[in-house]
């Protein structure tokens, strides 16, 4: 399985606009093979959303493109930003340092 984490940030003053955009259903839909696992929200200087997605390995590139496309629906919200990271499990990362 492949995992992606999106960090989506925006000013607290844009929270209502983000919520309305989300509820509108106008953002691009994710394909069924992209499973949203968890969403976490942190209130800081900006509002931060952490969204974890899971997908089969062979669909990782398609999932990355679909997730990026979905977040383009928020481009019009001033000072909003998103970053997509491809995550590894600890077991997947150990061989990178010569451990099994």
mmCIF file with all atom_site columns, C-alpha atoms in Angstrom:
data_model
loop_
_atom_site.group_PDB
_atom_site.id
_atom_site.type_symbol
_atom_site.label_atom_id
_atom_site.label_alt_id
_atom_site.label_comp_id
_atom_site.label_asym_id
_atom_site.label_entity_id
_atom_site.label_seq_id
_atom_site.pdbx_PDB_ins_code
_atom_site.Cartn_x
_atom_site.Cartn_y
_atom_site.Cartn_z
_atom_site.occupancy
_atom_site.B_iso_or_equiv
_atom_site.pdbx_formal_charge
_atom_site.auth_seq_id
_atom_site.auth_comp_id
_atom_site.auth_asym_id
_atom_site.auth_atom_id
_atom_site.pdbx_PDB_model_num
ATOM 1   C CA . UNK A 1 1   ? 0.000   0.000  0.000   1.00 0.00 ? 1   UNK A CA 1
ATOM 2   C CA . UNK A 1 2   ? 1.061   3.581  -0.644  1.00 0.00 ? 2   UNK A CA 1
ATOM 3   C CA . UNK A 1 3   ? 0.210   6.479  1.632   1.00 0.00 ? 3   UNK A CA 1
ATOM 4   C CA . UNK A 1 4   ? 0.012   10.183 0.906   1.00 0.00 ? 4   UNK A CA 1
ATOM 5   C CA . UNK A 1 5   ? -0.361  13.024 3.392   1.00 0.00 ? 5   UNK A CA 1
ATOM 6   C CA . UNK A 1 6   ? -1.727  16.391 2.367   1.00 0.00 ? 6   UNK A CA 1
ATOM 7   C CA . UNK A 1 7   ? -0.986  19.376 4.567   1.00 0.00 ? 7   UNK A CA 1
ATOM 8   C CA . UNK A 1 8   ? -3.546  22.043 3.710   1.00 0.00 ? 8   UNK A CA 1
ATOM 9   C CA . UNK A 1 9   ? -3.194  25.430 5.417   1.00 0.00 ? 9   UNK A CA 1
ATOM 10  C CA . UNK A 1 10  ? -5.225  28.594 5.287   1.00 0.00 ? 10  UNK A CA 1
ATOM 11  C CA . UNK A 1 11  ? -5.850  31.682 7.445   1.00 0.00 ? 11  UNK A CA 1
ATOM 12  C CA . UNK A 1 12  ? -8.498  31.308 10.131  1.00 0.00 ? 12  UNK A CA 1
ATOM 13  C CA . UNK A 1 13  ? -10.359 34.169 8.456   1.00 0.00 ? 13  UNK A CA 1
ATOM 14  C CA . UNK A 1 14  ? -10.848 31.894 5.422   1.00 0.00 ? 14  UNK A CA 1
ATOM 15  C CA . UNK A 1 15  ? -12.314 28.993 7.420   1.00 0.00 ? 15  UNK A CA 1
ATOM 16  C CA . UNK A 1 16  ? -15.889 29.675 6.387   1.00 0.00 ? 16  UNK A CA 1
ATOM 17  C CA . UNK A 1 17  ? -14.908 29.933 2.707   1.00 0.00 ? 17  UNK A CA 1
ATOM 18  C CA . UNK A 1 18  ? -12.988 26.637 2.932   1.00 0.00 ? 18  UNK A CA 1
ATOM 19  C CA . UNK A 1 19  ? -15.984 24.981 4.592   1.00 0.00 ? 19  UNK A CA 1
ATOM 20  C CA . UNK A 1 20  ? -18.374 26.325 1.972   1.00 0.00 ? 20  UNK A CA 1
ATOM 21  C CA . UNK A 1 21  ? -16.085 25.134 -0.830  1.00 0.00 ? 21  UNK A CA 1
ATOM 22  C CA . UNK A 1 22  ? -15.890 21.688 0.757   1.00 0.00 ? 22  UNK A CA 1
ATOM 23  C CA . UNK A 1 23  ? -19.658 21.434 1.240   1.00 0.00 ? 23  UNK A CA 1
ATOM 24  C CA . UNK A 1 24  ? -20.442 22.765 -2.241  1.00 0.00 ? 24  UNK A CA 1
ATOM 25  C CA . UNK A 1 25  ? -19.325 19.553 -3.911  1.00 0.00 ? 25  UNK A CA 1
ATOM 26  C CA . UNK A 1 26  ? -17.648 21.631 -6.635  1.00 0.00 ? 26  UNK A CA 1
ATOM 27  C CA . UNK A 1 27  ? -14.116 20.399 -5.972  1.00 0.00 ? 27  UNK A CA 1
ATOM 28  C CA . UNK A 1 28  ? -12.934 17.558 -8.212  1.00 0.00 ? 28  UNK A CA 1
ATOM 29  C CA . UNK A 1 29  ? -13.932 14.147 -6.862  1.00 0.00 ? 29  UNK A CA 1
ATOM 30  C CA . UNK A 1 30  ? -11.430 11.485 -5.899  1.00 0.00 ? 30  UNK A CA 1
ATOM 31  C CA . UNK A 1 31  ? -11.596 8.133  -7.666  1.00 0.00 ? 31  UNK A CA 1
ATOM 32  C CA . UNK A 1 32  ? -12.833 5.194  -5.599  1.00 0.00 ? 32  UNK A CA 1
ATOM 33  C CA . UNK A 1 33  ? -9.360  3.645  -5.418  1.00 0.00 ? 33  UNK A CA 1
ATOM 34  C CA . UNK A 1 34  ? -8.149  6.590  -3.280  1.00 0.00 ? 34  UNK A CA 1
ATOM 35  C CA . UNK A 1 35  ? -9.197  5.915  0.308   1.00 0.00 ? 35  UNK A CA 1
ATOM 36  C CA . UNK A 1 36  ? -9.239  8.836  2.723   1.00 0.00 ? 36  UNK A CA 1
ATOM 37  C CA . UNK A 1 37  ? -8.041  7.334  5.999   1.00 0.00 ? 37  UNK A CA 1
ATOM 38  C CA . UNK A 1 38  ? -7.942  10.231 8.463   1.00 0.00 ? 38  UNK A CA 1
ATOM 39  C CA . UNK A 1 39  ? -8.331  13.993 8.621   1.00 0.00 ? 39  UNK A CA 1
ATOM 40  C CA . UNK A 1 40  ? -6.806  15.975 11.470  1.00 0.00 ? 40  UNK A CA 1
ATOM 41  C CA . UNK A 1 41  ? -7.158  19.705 12.146  1.00 0.00 ? 41  UNK A CA 1
ATOM 42  C CA . UNK A 1 42  ? -4.692  21.837 14.101  1.00 0.00 ? 42  UNK A CA 1
ATOM 43  C CA . UNK A 1 43  ? -5.416  25.422 15.087  1.00 0.00 ? 43  UNK A CA 1
ATOM 44  C CA . UNK A 1 44  ? -2.186  27.399 14.944  1.00 0.00 ? 44  UNK A CA 1
ATOM 45  C CA . UNK A 1 45  ? -1.254  30.725 13.353  1.00 0.00 ? 45  UNK A CA 1
ATOM 46  C CA . UNK A 1 46  ? -3.152  29.270 10.426  1.00 0.00 ? 46  UNK A CA 1
ATOM 47  C CA . UNK A 1 47  ? -5.621  26.403 10.297  1.00 0.00 ? 47  UNK A CA 1
ATOM 48  C CA . UNK A 1 48  ? -3.818  23.216 9.288   1.00 0.00 ? 48  UNK A CA 1
ATOM 49  C CA . UNK A 1 49  ? -5.497  20.129 7.926   1.00 0.00 ? 49  UNK A CA 1
ATOM 50  C CA . UNK A 1 50  ? -3.607  16.869 7.669   1.00 0.00 ? 50  UNK A CA 1
ATOM 51  C CA . UNK A 1 51  ? -5.300  14.374 5.365   1.00 0.00 ? 51  UNK A CA 1
ATOM 52  C CA . UNK A 1 52  ? -4.009  10.805 5.041   1.00 0.00 ? 52  UNK A CA 1
ATOM 53  C CA . UNK A 1 53  ? -4.854  8.804  1.916   1.00 0.00 ? 53  UNK A CA 1
ATOM 54  C CA . UNK A 1 54  ? -4.202  5.128  1.203   1.00 0.00 ? 54  UNK A CA 1
ATOM 55  C CA . UNK A 1 55  ? -3.976  3.550  -2.241  1.00 0.00 ? 55  UNK A CA 1
ATOM 56  C CA . UNK A 1 56  ? -2.725  0.351  -3.860  1.00 0.00 ? 56  UNK A CA 1
ATOM 57  C CA . UNK A 1 57  ? 0.930   0.630  -4.926  1.00 0.00 ? 57  UNK A CA 1
ATOM 58  C CA . UNK A 1 58  ? 0.175   0.223  -8.626  1.00 0.00 ? 58  UNK A CA 1
ATOM 59  C CA . UNK A 1 59  ? -2.200  3.219  -8.494  1.00 0.00 ? 59  UNK A CA 1
ATOM 60  C CA . UNK A 1 60  ? 0.168   5.554  -6.606  1.00 0.00 ? 60  UNK A CA 1
ATOM 61  C CA . UNK A 1 61  ? 0.870   7.921  -9.508  1.00 0.00 ? 61  UNK A CA 1
ATOM 62  C CA . UNK A 1 62  ? -2.801  8.115  -10.497 1.00 0.00 ? 62  UNK A CA 1
ATOM 63  C CA . UNK A 1 63  ? -3.682  8.782  -6.851  1.00 0.00 ? 63  UNK A CA 1
ATOM 64  C CA . UNK A 1 64  ? -1.105  11.566 -6.587  1.00 0.00 ? 64  UNK A CA 1
ATOM 65  C CA . UNK A 1 65  ? -2.550  13.254 -9.656  1.00 0.00 ? 65  UNK A CA 1
ATOM 66  C CA . UNK A 1 66  ? -6.139  12.853 -8.389  1.00 0.00 ? 66  UNK A CA 1
ATOM 67  C CA . UNK A 1 67  ? -5.305  14.273 -4.953  1.00 0.00 ? 67  UNK A CA 1
ATOM 68  C CA . UNK A 1 68  ? -3.479  17.253 -6.479  1.00 0.00 ? 68  UNK A CA 1
ATOM 69  C CA . UNK A 1 69  ? -6.397  17.863 -8.836  1.00 0.00 ? 69  UNK A CA 1
ATOM 70  C CA . UNK A 1 70  ? -8.866  17.783 -5.932  1.00 0.00 ? 70  UNK A CA 1
ATOM 71  C CA . UNK A 1 71  ? -6.983  20.477 -4.047  1.00 0.00 ? 71  UNK A CA 1
ATOM 72  C CA . UNK A 1 72  ? -6.975  22.784 -7.077  1.00 0.00 ? 72  UNK A CA 1
ATOM 73  C CA . UNK A 1 73  ? -10.585 23.412 -6.079  1.00 0.00 ? 73  UNK A CA 1
ATOM 74  C CA . UNK A 1 74  ? -9.239  25.571 -3.250  1.00 0.00 ? 74  UNK A CA 1
ATOM 75  C CA . UNK A 1 75  ? -6.874  27.694 -5.374  1.00 0.00 ? 75  UNK A CA 1
ATOM 76  C CA . UNK A 1 76  ? -9.193  30.706 -5.239  1.00 0.00 ? 76  UNK A CA 1
ATOM 77  C CA . UNK A 1 77  ? -8.973  30.917 -1.431  1.00 0.00 ? 77  UNK A CA 1
ATOM 78  C CA . UNK A 1 78  ? -6.487  33.650 -0.558  1.00 0.00 ? 78  UNK A CA 1
ATOM 79  C CA . UNK A 1 79  ? -3.319  32.453 1.193   1.00 0.00 ? 79  UNK A CA 1
ATOM 80  C CA . UNK A 1 80  ? -4.327  28.781 1.137   1.00 0.00 ? 80  UNK A CA 1
ATOM 81  C CA . UNK A 1 81  ? -1.579  26.275 0.419   1.00 0.00 ? 81  UNK A CA 1
ATOM 82  C CA . UNK A 1 82  ? -1.261  22.539 0.122   1.00 0.00 ? 82  UNK A CA 1
ATOM 83  C CA . UNK A 1 83  ? 1.632   20.113 0.078   1.00 0.00 ? 83  UNK A CA 1
ATOM 84  C CA . UNK A 1 84  ? 1.440   16.414 -0.811  1.00 0.00 ? 84  UNK A CA 1
ATOM 85  C CA . UNK A 1 85  ? 3.952   13.996 0.670   1.00 0.00 ? 85  UNK A CA 1
ATOM 86  C CA . UNK A 1 86  ? 4.426   10.330 -0.246  1.00 0.00 ? 86  UNK A CA 1
ATOM 87  C CA . UNK A 1 87  ? 4.875   8.536  3.081   1.00 0.00 ? 87  UNK A CA 1
ATOM 88  C CA . UNK A 1 88  ? 6.839   5.396  3.929   1.00 0.00 ? 88  UNK A CA 1
ATOM 89  C CA . UNK A 1 89  ? 6.230   3.028  6.790   1.00 0.00 ? 89  UNK A CA 1
ATOM 90  C CA . UNK A 1 90  ? 9.110   2.397  9.179   1.00 0.00 ? 90  UNK A CA 1
ATOM 91  C CA . UNK A 1 91  ? 9.585   -1.054 7.616   1.00 0.00 ? 91  UNK A CA 1
ATOM 92  C CA . UNK A 1 92  ? 9.859   0.500  4.158   1.00 0.00 ? 92  UNK A CA 1
ATOM 93  C CA . UNK A 1 93  ? 12.397  3.073  5.354   1.00 0.00 ? 93  UNK A CA 1
ATOM 94  C CA . UNK A 1 94  ? 14.753  0.699  7.218   1.00 0.00 ? 94  UNK A CA 1
ATOM 95  C CA . UNK A 1 95  ? 16.457  -0.654 4.051   1.00 0.00 ? 95  UNK A CA 1
ATOM 96  C CA . UNK A 1 96  ? 17.388  2.938  3.158   1.00 0.00 ? 96  UNK A CA 1
ATOM 97  C CA . UNK A 1 97  ? 19.841  2.863  6.060   1.00 0.00 ? 97  UNK A CA 1
ATOM 98  C CA . UNK A 1 98  ? 20.973  -0.714 5.484   1.00 0.00 ? 98  UNK A CA 1
ATOM 99  C CA . UNK A 1 99  ? 18.642  -2.391 7.991   1.00 0.00 ? 99  UNK A CA 1
ATOM 100 C CA . UNK A 1 100 ? 16.034  -5.058 7.414   1.00 0.00 ? 100 UNK A CA 1
#
